[in-house]
Amino acid sequence: MITPVDSRTSFAGDAVEARVLDPVKHGKQVVIPKGAVLRGRIARLEQQYLPGASVKLSLRFDSVAFNGTNMEISLAARPNLNAAIPNPWQPYIEGVASIQVFATDHMRLDNHTVSIWETY
């Protein structure tokens, strides 16, 4: 994440940017290089306190910029496949937004946050 997302200061509709950490390839050809900038918006940011504290966050990325060009994209969120404990609240989503649920009353995504997405 380039743009921090904080459940106390961010809102649905806020613009967000993230950086591509690994090149995206089609076959052997790199179509989106490492370092490209993803642009999108917070689609949903909701805090709940009953039956327990949680924060629900949906992000939508709809364009990528690199080498002076800006392209529209479609992404699908994937769960963290390396997680020691599977997270049933973060299933594979067919579509262009991720849905993440944090079992806490406050969450913050910053430049140390990594998510796995797929192009389609």
mmCIF file of N, CA and C in Angstrom:
data_model
loop_
_atom_site.group_PDB
_atom_site.id
_atom_site.type_symbol
_atom_site.label_atom_id
_atom_site.label_comp_id
_atom_site.label_asym_id
_atom_site.label_seq_id
_atom_site.Cartn_x
_atom_site.Cartn_y
_atom_site.Cartn_z
ATOM 1 N N MET A 1 0.842 -1.176 0.000
ATOM 2 C CA MET A 1 0.000 0.000 0.000
ATOM 3 C C MET A 1 0.888 1.241 0.000
ATOM 4 N N ILE A 2 0.562 2.167 -0.883
ATOM 5 C CA ILE A 2 1.210 3.480 -0.866
ATOM 6 C C ILE A 2 0.380 4.407 0.014
ATOM 7 N N THR A 3 -0.935 4.351 -0.155
ATOM 8 C CA THR A 3 -1.861 5.173 0.613
ATOM 9 C C THR A 3 -2.269 4.402 1.869
ATOM 10 N N PRO A 4 -1.996 4.919 3.060
ATOM 11 C CA PRO A 4 -2.462 4.226 4.259
ATOM 12 C C PRO A 4 -3.982 4.209 4.322
ATOM 13 N N VAL A 5 -4.536 3.137 4.835
ATOM 14 C CA VAL A 5 -5.974 3.035 5.078
ATOM 15 C C VAL A 5 -6.125 2.777 6.567
ATOM 16 N N ASP A 6 -6.861 3.645 7.238
ATOM 17 C CA ASP A 6 -7.031 3.556 8.687
ATOM 18 C C ASP A 6 -8.518 3.647 8.993
ATOM 19 N N SER A 7 -9.026 2.697 9.766
ATOM 20 C CA SER A 7 -10.467 2.668 10.039
ATOM 21 C C SER A 7 -10.944 3.884 10.823
ATOM 22 N N ARG A 8 -10.037 4.632 11.420
ATOM 23 C CA ARG A 8 -10.430 5.832 12.171
ATOM 24 C C ARG A 8 -10.403 7.105 11.339
ATOM 25 N N THR A 9 -9.693 7.096 10.212
ATOM 26 C CA THR A 9 -9.551 8.335 9.436
ATOM 27 C C THR A 9 -9.921 8.195 7.958
ATOM 28 N N SER A 10 -10.105 6.971 7.480
ATOM 29 C CA SER A 10 -10.431 6.746 6.065
ATOM 30 C C SER A 10 -11.929 6.519 5.904
ATOM 31 N N PHE A 11 -12.406 6.736 4.669
ATOM 32 C CA PHE A 11 -13.834 6.603 4.394
ATOM 33 C C PHE A 11 -14.049 5.915 3.056
ATOM 34 N N ALA A 12 -15.211 5.277 2.895
ATOM 35 C CA ALA A 12 -15.588 4.714 1.598
ATOM 36 C C ALA A 12 -15.549 5.833 0.568
ATOM 37 N N GLY A 13 -14.979 5.535 -0.584
ATOM 38 C CA GLY A 13 -14.840 6.529 -1.642
ATOM 39 C C GLY A 13 -13.461 7.153 -1.700
ATOM 40 N N ASP A 14 -12.676 7.041 -0.624
ATOM 41 C CA ASP A 14 -11.326 7.600 -0.628
ATOM 42 C C ASP A 14 -10.471 6.902 -1.683
ATOM 43 N N ALA A 15 -9.644 7.670 -2.360
ATOM 44 C CA ALA A 15 -8.711 7.118 -3.346
ATOM 45 C C ALA A 15 -7.574 6.400 -2.616
ATOM 46 N N VAL A 16 -7.111 5.291 -3.206
ATOM 47 C CA VAL A 16 -5.978 4.549 -2.665
ATOM 48 C C VAL A 16 -5.021 4.183 -3.793
ATOM 49 N N GLU A 17 -3.764 4.038 -3.426
ATOM 50 C CA GLU A 17 -2.746 3.581 -4.369
ATOM 51 C C GLU A 17 -1.924 2.487 -3.702
ATOM 52 N N ALA A 18 -1.472 1.553 -4.523
ATOM 53 C CA ALA A 18 -0.615 0.467 -4.058
ATOM 54 C C ALA A 18 0.440 0.203 -5.121
ATOM 55 N N ARG A 19 1.536 -0.405 -4.726
ATOM 56 C CA ARG A 19 2.621 -0.697 -5.660
ATOM 57 C C ARG A 19 2.673 -2.195 -5.950
ATOM 58 N N VAL A 20 2.902 -2.543 -7.213
ATOM 59 C CA VAL A 20 3.038 -3.936 -7.632
ATOM 60 C C VAL A 20 4.410 -4.434 -7.189
ATOM 61 N N LEU A 21 4.444 -5.540 -6.416
ATOM 62 C CA LEU A 21 5.704 -6.059 -5.894
ATOM 63 C C LEU A 21 6.370 -7.070 -6.818
ATOM 64 N N ASP A 22 5.583 -7.811 -7.588
ATOM 65 C CA ASP A 22 6.111 -8.798 -8.533
ATOM 66 C C ASP A 22 5.552 -8.502 -9.905
ATOM 67 N N PRO A 23 6.351 -8.659 -10.957
ATOM 68 C CA PRO A 23 5.830 -8.391 -12.302
ATOM 69 C C PRO A 23 4.682 -9.329 -12.646
ATOM 70 N N VAL A 24 3.723 -8.804 -13.381
ATOM 71 C CA VAL A 24 2.590 -9.611 -13.861
ATOM 72 C C VAL A 24 2.941 -10.071 -15.264
ATOM 73 N N LYS A 25 2.838 -11.392 -15.482
ATOM 74 C CA LYS A 25 3.230 -11.946 -16.771
ATOM 75 C C LYS A 25 2.051 -12.603 -17.467
ATOM 76 N N HIS A 26 2.100 -12.577 -18.775
ATOM 77 C CA HIS A 26 1.196 -13.346 -19.624
ATOM 78 C C HIS A 26 2.111 -14.280 -20.390
ATOM 79 N N GLY A 27 2.116 -15.556 -19.978
ATOM 80 C CA GLY A 27 3.122 -16.460 -20.517
ATOM 81 C C GLY A 27 4.470 -16.025 -19.974
ATOM 82 N N LYS A 28 5.415 -15.769 -20.858
ATOM 83 C CA LYS A 28 6.740 -15.303 -20.430
ATOM 84 C C LYS A 28 6.899 -13.793 -20.551
ATOM 85 N N GLN A 29 5.887 -13.121 -21.114
ATOM 86 C CA GLN A 29 5.964 -11.680 -21.334
ATOM 87 C C GLN A 29 5.467 -10.903 -20.121
ATOM 88 N N VAL A 30 6.258 -9.936 -19.661
ATOM 89 C CA VAL A 30 5.851 -9.054 -18.568
ATOM 90 C C VAL A 30 4.871 -8.030 -19.123
ATOM 91 N N VAL A 31 3.659 -7.999 -18.568
ATOM 92 C CA VAL A 31 2.652 -7.041 -19.028
ATOM 93 C C VAL A 31 2.480 -5.883 -18.043
ATOM 94 N N ILE A 32 2.805 -6.111 -16.780
ATOM 95 C CA ILE A 32 2.810 -5.045 -15.771
ATOM 96 C C ILE A 32 4.090 -5.221 -14.964
ATOM 97 N N PRO A 33 4.992 -4.253 -15.014
ATOM 98 C CA PRO A 33 6.279 -4.422 -14.338
ATOM 99 C C PRO A 33 6.186 -4.217 -12.828
ATOM 100 N N LYS A 34 7.149 -4.786 -12.143
ATOM 101 C CA LYS A 34 7.327 -4.527 -10.717
ATOM 102 C C LYS A 34 7.457 -3.018 -10.538
ATOM 103 N N GLY A 35 6.813 -2.477 -9.508
ATOM 104 C CA GLY A 35 6.893 -1.041 -9.242
ATOM 105 C C GLY A 35 5.752 -0.236 -9.825
ATOM 106 N N ALA A 36 4.948 -0.844 -10.701
ATOM 107 C CA ALA A 36 3.790 -0.137 -11.257
ATOM 108 C C ALA A 36 2.859 0.274 -10.113
ATOM 109 N N VAL A 37 2.074 1.322 -10.342
ATOM 110 C CA VAL A 37 1.184 1.847 -9.310
ATOM 111 C C VAL A 37 -0.264 1.494 -9.639
ATOM 112 N N LEU A 38 -0.909 0.778 -8.708
ATOM 113 C CA LEU A 38 -2.336 0.468 -8.816
ATOM 114 C C LEU A 38 -3.118 1.625 -8.214
ATOM 115 N N ARG A 39 -4.209 1.999 -8.870
ATOM 116 C CA ARG A 39 -5.065 3.076 -8.361
ATOM 117 C C ARG A 39 -6.489 2.565 -8.211
ATOM 118 N N GLY A 40 -7.120 2.972 -7.130
ATOM 119 C CA GLY A 40 -8.498 2.551 -6.893
ATOM 120 C C GLY A 40 -9.132 3.348 -5.777
ATOM 121 N N ARG A 41 -10.130 2.743 -5.155
ATOM 122 C CA ARG A 41 -10.893 3.411 -4.098
ATOM 123 C C ARG A 41 -11.260 2.420 -3.002
ATOM 124 N N ILE A 42 -11.552 2.967 -1.843
ATOM 125 C CA ILE A 42 -12.146 2.158 -0.776
ATOM 126 C C ILE A 42 -13.607 1.994 -1.150
ATOM 127 N N ALA A 43 -14.024 0.777 -1.404
ATOM 128 C CA ALA A 43 -15.415 0.525 -1.781
ATOM 129 C C ALA A 43 -16.322 0.431 -0.555
ATOM 130 N N ARG A 44 -15.744 -0.032 0.566
ATOM 131 C CA ARG A 44 -16.535 -0.184 1.791
ATOM 132 C C ARG A 44 -15.592 -0.139 2.977
ATOM 133 N N LEU A 45 -15.983 0.582 4.012
ATOM 134 C CA LEU A 45 -15.257 0.607 5.274
ATOM 135 C C LEU A 45 -16.302 0.739 6.373
ATOM 136 N N GLU A 46 -16.460 -0.323 7.123
ATOM 137 C CA GLU A 46 -17.563 -0.389 8.087
ATOM 138 C C GLU A 46 -17.065 -0.952 9.408
ATOM 139 N N GLN A 47 -17.416 -0.307 10.512
ATOM 140 C CA GLN A 47 -17.083 -0.811 11.835
ATOM 141 C C GLN A 47 -18.344 -1.355 12.488
ATOM 142 N N GLN A 48 -18.206 -2.519 13.131
ATOM 143 C CA GLN A 48 -19.311 -3.119 13.868
ATOM 144 C C GLN A 48 -18.835 -3.433 15.281
ATOM 145 N N TYR A 49 -19.742 -3.337 16.226
ATOM 146 C CA TYR A 49 -19.385 -3.619 17.610
ATOM 147 C C TYR A 49 -20.206 -4.748 18.209
ATOM 148 N N LEU A 50 -21.281 -5.143 17.521
ATOM 149 C CA LEU A 50 -22.097 -6.258 18.004
ATOM 150 C C LEU A 50 -22.242 -7.278 16.894
ATOM 151 N N PRO A 51 -22.113 -8.537 17.081
ATOM 152 C CA PRO A 51 -21.909 -9.217 18.373
ATOM 153 C C PRO A 51 -20.489 -9.094 18.902
ATOM 154 N N GLY A 52 -19.556 -8.642 18.089
ATOM 155 C CA GLY A 52 -18.176 -8.408 18.527
ATOM 156 C C GLY A 52 -17.568 -7.325 17.655
ATOM 157 N N ALA A 53 -16.460 -6.779 18.103
ATOM 158 C CA ALA A 53 -15.808 -5.715 17.346
ATOM 159 C C ALA A 53 -15.215 -6.264 16.056
ATOM 160 N N SER A 54 -15.443 -5.551 14.951
ATOM 161 C CA SER A 54 -14.843 -5.928 13.670
ATOM 162 C C SER A 54 -14.829 -4.723 12.743
ATOM 163 N N VAL A 55 -13.922 -4.778 11.780
ATOM 164 C CA VAL A 55 -13.839 -3.776 10.725
ATOM 165 C C VAL A 55 -13.919 -4.530 9.406
ATOM 166 N N LYS A 56 -14.829 -4.110 8.519
ATOM 167 C CA LYS A 56 -14.965 -4.704 7.191
ATOM 168 C C LYS A 56 -14.433 -3.693 6.179
ATOM 169 N N LEU A 57 -13.547 -4.159 5.312
ATOM 170 C CA LEU A 57 -12.918 -3.283 4.334
ATOM 171 C C LEU A 57 -12.991 -3.920 2.959
ATOM 172 N N SER A 58 -13.427 -3.145 1.981
ATOM 173 C CA SER A 58 -13.394 -3.576 0.582
ATOM 174 C C SER A 58 -12.575 -2.556 -0.198
ATOM 175 N N LEU A 59 -11.614 -3.043 -0.986
ATOM 176 C CA LEU A 59 -10.819 -2.199 -1.857
ATOM 177 C C LEU A 59 -11.105 -2.573 -3.296
ATOM 178 N N ARG A 60 -11.098 -1.584 -4.171
ATOM 179 C CA ARG A 60 -11.311 -1.820 -5.603
ATOM 180 C C ARG A 60 -10.205 -1.093 -6.359
ATOM 181 N N PHE A 61 -9.416 -1.856 -7.110
ATOM 182 C CA PHE A 61 -8.387 -1.266 -7.961
ATOM 183 C C PHE A 61 -8.866 -1.357 -9.397
ATOM 184 N N ASP A 62 -8.832 -0.210 -10.114
ATOM 185 C CA ASP A 62 -9.378 -0.210 -11.474
ATOM 186 C C ASP A 62 -8.426 0.313 -12.532
ATOM 187 N N SER A 63 -7.210 0.720 -12.117
ATOM 188 C CA SER A 63 -6.221 1.129 -13.122
ATOM 189 C C SER A 63 -4.816 0.891 -12.594
ATOM 190 N N VAL A 64 -3.886 0.810 -13.546
ATOM 191 C CA VAL A 64 -2.476 0.641 -13.206
ATOM 192 C C VAL A 64 -1.668 1.591 -14.081
ATOM 193 N N ALA A 65 -0.653 2.219 -13.487
ATOM 194 C CA ALA A 65 0.179 3.174 -14.215
ATOM 195 C C ALA A 65 1.637 2.724 -14.184
ATOM 196 N N PHE A 66 2.283 2.758 -15.365
ATOM 197 C CA PHE A 66 3.707 2.465 -15.473
ATOM 198 C C PHE A 66 4.207 2.977 -16.816
ATOM 199 N N ASN A 67 5.486 3.317 -16.872
ATOM 200 C CA ASN A 67 6.118 3.820 -18.097
ATOM 201 C C ASN A 67 5.317 4.941 -18.765
ATOM 202 N N GLY A 68 4.714 5.815 -17.961
ATOM 203 C CA GLY A 68 3.980 6.948 -18.511
ATOM 204 C C GLY A 68 2.607 6.616 -19.067
ATOM 205 N N THR A 69 2.131 5.389 -18.873
ATOM 206 C CA THR A 69 0.798 5.014 -19.365
ATOM 207 C C THR A 69 -0.106 4.638 -18.201
ATOM 208 N N ASN A 70 -1.394 4.769 -18.409
ATOM 209 C CA ASN A 70 -2.407 4.402 -17.431
ATOM 210 C C ASN A 70 -3.376 3.447 -18.115
ATOM 211 N N MET A 71 -3.550 2.236 -17.565
ATOM 212 C CA MET A 71 -4.440 1.240 -18.164
ATOM 213 C C MET A 71 -5.531 0.836 -17.190
ATOM 214 N N GLU A 72 -6.737 0.619 -17.704
ATOM 215 C CA GLU A 72 -7.808 0.057 -16.891
ATOM 216 C C GLU A 72 -7.527 -1.419 -16.670
ATOM 217 N N ILE A 73 -7.881 -1.917 -15.475
ATOM 218 C CA ILE A 73 -7.666 -3.323 -15.155
ATOM 219 C C ILE A 73 -8.863 -3.881 -14.406
ATOM 220 N N SER A 74 -8.931 -5.193 -14.312
ATOM 221 C CA SER A 74 -9.887 -5.896 -13.461
ATOM 222 C C SER A 74 -9.096 -6.863 -12.608
ATOM 223 N N LEU A 75 -9.324 -6.841 -11.316
ATOM 224 C CA LEU A 75 -8.607 -7.702 -10.389
ATOM 225 C C LEU A 75 -9.582 -8.500 -9.552
ATOM 226 N N ALA A 76 -9.137 -9.651 -9.081
ATOM 227 C CA ALA A 76 -9.897 -10.453 -8.131
ATOM 228 C C ALA A 76 -9.007 -10.704 -6.926
ATOM 229 N N ALA A 77 -9.532 -10.541 -5.739
ATOM 230 C CA ALA A 77 -8.753 -10.747 -4.518
ATOM 231 C C ALA A 77 -8.605 -12.233 -4.249
ATOM 232 N N ARG A 78 -7.463 -12.609 -3.688
ATOM 233 C CA ARG A 78 -7.221 -13.988 -3.280
ATOM 234 C C ARG A 78 -6.884 -14.002 -1.808
ATOM 235 N N PRO A 79 -7.159 -15.117 -1.124
ATOM 236 C CA PRO A 79 -6.734 -15.210 0.273
ATOM 237 C C PRO A 79 -5.235 -15.343 0.346
ATOM 238 N N ASN A 80 -4.678 -15.141 1.524
ATOM 239 C CA ASN A 80 -3.254 -15.336 1.735
ATOM 240 C C ASN A 80 -2.985 -16.834 1.745
ATOM 241 N N LEU A 81 -2.413 -17.340 0.657
ATOM 242 C CA LEU A 81 -2.204 -18.776 0.525
ATOM 243 C C LEU A 81 -1.103 -19.295 1.435
ATOM 244 N N ASN A 82 -0.287 -18.412 1.995
ATOM 245 C CA ASN A 82 0.792 -18.831 2.885
ATOM 246 C C ASN A 82 0.409 -18.724 4.355
ATOM 247 N N ALA A 83 -0.824 -18.353 4.627
ATOM 248 C CA ALA A 83 -1.250 -18.174 6.014
ATOM 249 C C ALA A 83 -1.241 -19.517 6.746
ATOM 250 N N ALA A 84 -0.782 -19.501 7.983
ATOM 251 C CA ALA A 84 -0.735 -20.725 8.776
ATOM 252 C C ALA A 84 -2.141 -21.218 9.107
ATOM 253 N N ILE A 85 -3.051 -20.278 9.329
ATOM 254 C CA ILE A 85 -4.435 -20.634 9.639
ATOM 255 C C ILE A 85 -5.325 -20.041 8.566
ATOM 256 N N PRO A 86 -6.087 -20.867 7.843
ATOM 257 C CA PRO A 86 -6.970 -20.310 6.807
ATOM 258 C C PRO A 86 -7.954 -19.317 7.406
ATOM 259 N N ASN A 87 -8.249 -18.259 6.670
ATOM 260 C CA ASN A 87 -9.164 -17.224 7.130
ATOM 261 C C ASN A 87 -10.478 -17.352 6.368
ATOM 262 N N PRO A 88 -11.526 -17.891 7.005
ATOM 263 C CA PRO A 88 -12.800 -18.071 6.302
ATOM 264 C C PRO A 88 -13.475 -16.757 5.927
ATOM 265 N N TRP A 89 -13.046 -15.631 6.512
ATOM 266 C CA TRP A 89 -13.646 -14.331 6.210
ATOM 267 C C TRP A 89 -13.029 -13.700 4.986
ATOM 268 N N GLN A 90 -12.003 -14.331 4.410
ATOM 269 C CA GLN A 90 -11.330 -13.745 3.261
ATOM 270 C C GLN A 90 -11.290 -14.767 2.119
ATOM 271 N N PRO A 91 -12.443 -15.166 1.605
ATOM 272 C CA PRO A 91 -12.464 -16.148 0.527
ATOM 273 C C PRO A 91 -12.072 -15.520 -0.803
ATOM 274 N N TYR A 92 -11.809 -16.365 -1.793
ATOM 275 C CA TYR A 92 -11.565 -15.877 -3.150
ATOM 276 C C TYR A 92 -12.836 -15.190 -3.624
ATOM 277 N N ILE A 93 -12.715 -14.011 -4.173
ATOM 278 C CA ILE A 93 -13.867 -13.219 -4.603
ATOM 279 C C ILE A 93 -13.836 -13.088 -6.113
ATOM 280 N N GLU A 94 -14.859 -13.556 -6.802
ATOM 281 C CA GLU A 94 -14.981 -13.304 -8.239
ATOM 282 C C GLU A 94 -15.470 -11.872 -8.382
ATOM 283 N N GLY A 95 -14.685 -11.017 -8.925
ATOM 284 C CA GLY A 95 -15.069 -9.627 -9.075
ATOM 285 C C GLY A 95 -13.871 -8.732 -8.957
ATOM 286 N N VAL A 96 -14.098 -7.489 -8.659
ATOM 287 C CA VAL A 96 -12.997 -6.540 -8.671
ATOM 288 C C VAL A 96 -12.727 -5.905 -7.325
ATOM 289 N N ALA A 97 -13.337 -6.381 -6.268
ATOM 290 C CA ALA A 97 -13.084 -5.793 -4.952
ATOM 291 C C ALA A 97 -12.686 -6.881 -3.973
ATOM 292 N N SER A 98 -11.810 -6.544 -3.037
ATOM 293 C CA SER A 98 -11.494 -7.477 -1.955
ATOM 294 C C SER A 98 -12.436 -7.170 -0.805
ATOM 295 N N ILE A 99 -12.720 -8.177 -0.024
ATOM 296 C CA ILE A 99 -13.487 -7.994 1.204
ATOM 297 C C ILE A 99 -12.654 -8.606 2.314
ATOM 298 N N GLN A 100 -12.282 -7.791 3.279
ATOM 299 C CA GLN A 100 -11.470 -8.267 4.391
ATOM 300 C C GLN A 100 -12.167 -7.912 5.685
ATOM 301 N N VAL A 101 -12.149 -8.838 6.635
ATOM 302 C CA VAL A 101 -12.753 -8.604 7.943
ATOM 303 C C VAL A 101 -11.665 -8.741 8.990
ATOM 304 N N PHE A 102 -11.538 -7.731 9.827
ATOM 305 C CA PHE A 102 -10.547 -7.728 10.893
ATOM 306 C C PHE A 102 -11.296 -7.811 12.217
ATOM 307 N N ALA A 103 -10.942 -8.764 13.064
ATOM 308 C CA ALA A 103 -11.616 -8.960 14.347
ATOM 309 C C ALA A 103 -11.017 -8.018 15.392
ATOM 310 N N THR A 104 -11.235 -6.741 15.179
ATOM 311 C CA THR A 104 -10.695 -5.710 16.055
ATOM 312 C C THR A 104 -11.529 -4.440 15.865
ATOM 313 N N ASP A 105 -11.385 -3.481 16.759
ATOM 314 C CA ASP A 105 -12.133 -2.231 16.605
ATOM 315 C C ASP A 105 -11.336 -1.187 15.835
ATOM 316 N N HIS A 106 -10.089 -1.506 15.440
ATOM 317 C CA HIS A 106 -9.265 -0.562 14.680
ATOM 318 C C HIS A 106 -8.307 -1.336 13.784
ATOM 319 N N MET A 107 -8.181 -0.909 12.535
ATOM 320 C CA MET A 107 -7.211 -1.531 11.633
ATOM 321 C C MET A 107 -6.544 -0.443 10.815
ATOM 322 N N ARG A 108 -5.303 -0.739 10.416
ATOM 323 C CA ARG A 108 -4.534 0.189 9.584
ATOM 324 C C ARG A 108 -3.721 -0.623 8.584
ATOM 325 N N LEU A 109 -3.856 -0.274 7.305
ATOM 326 C CA LEU A 109 -3.021 -0.845 6.261
ATOM 327 C C LEU A 109 -2.012 0.225 5.883
ATOM 328 N N ASP A 110 -0.727 -0.137 5.835
ATOM 329 C CA ASP A 110 0.302 0.836 5.487
ATOM 330 C C ASP A 110 1.258 0.227 4.472
ATOM 331 N N ASN A 111 2.427 0.816 4.320
ATOM 332 C CA ASN A 111 3.351 0.352 3.289
ATOM 333 C C ASN A 111 3.985 -0.999 3.605
ATOM 334 N N HIS A 112 3.654 -1.607 4.728
ATOM 335 C CA HIS A 112 4.112 -2.955 5.049
ATOM 336 C C HIS A 112 3.043 -4.001 4.724
ATOM 337 N N THR A 113 1.882 -3.560 4.307
ATOM 338 C CA THR A 113 0.776 -4.459 4.008
ATOM 339 C C THR A 113 0.943 -5.046 2.612
ATOM 340 N N VAL A 114 0.790 -6.366 2.508
ATOM 341 C CA VAL A 114 0.881 -7.065 1.221
ATOM 342 C C VAL A 114 -0.393 -7.872 1.020
ATOM 343 N N SER A 115 -1.007 -7.759 -0.149
ATOM 344 C CA SER A 115 -2.188 -8.547 -0.519
ATOM 345 C C SER A 115 -1.895 -9.273 -1.812
ATOM 346 N N ILE A 116 -2.547 -10.400 -2.014
ATOM 347 C CA ILE A 116 -2.389 -11.185 -3.246
ATOM 348 C C ILE A 116 -3.636 -10.990 -4.101
ATOM 349 N N TRP A 117 -3.436 -10.579 -5.351
ATOM 350 C CA TRP A 117 -4.530 -10.351 -6.281
ATOM 351 C C TRP A 117 -4.251 -11.111 -7.575
ATOM 352 N N GLU A 118 -5.281 -11.378 -8.344
ATOM 353 C CA GLU A 118 -5.132 -12.009 -9.654
ATOM 354 C C GLU A 118 -5.773 -11.140 -10.709
ATOM 355 N N THR A 119 -5.174 -11.101 -11.883
ATOM 356 C CA THR A 119 -5.810 -10.428 -13.013
ATOM 357 C C THR A 119 -6.672 -11.452 -13.737
ATOM 358 N N TYR A 120 -7.679 -10.969 -14.432
ATOM 359 C CA TYR A 120 -8.512 -11.881 -15.236
ATOM 360 C C TYR A 120 -9.079 -11.155 -16.413
#
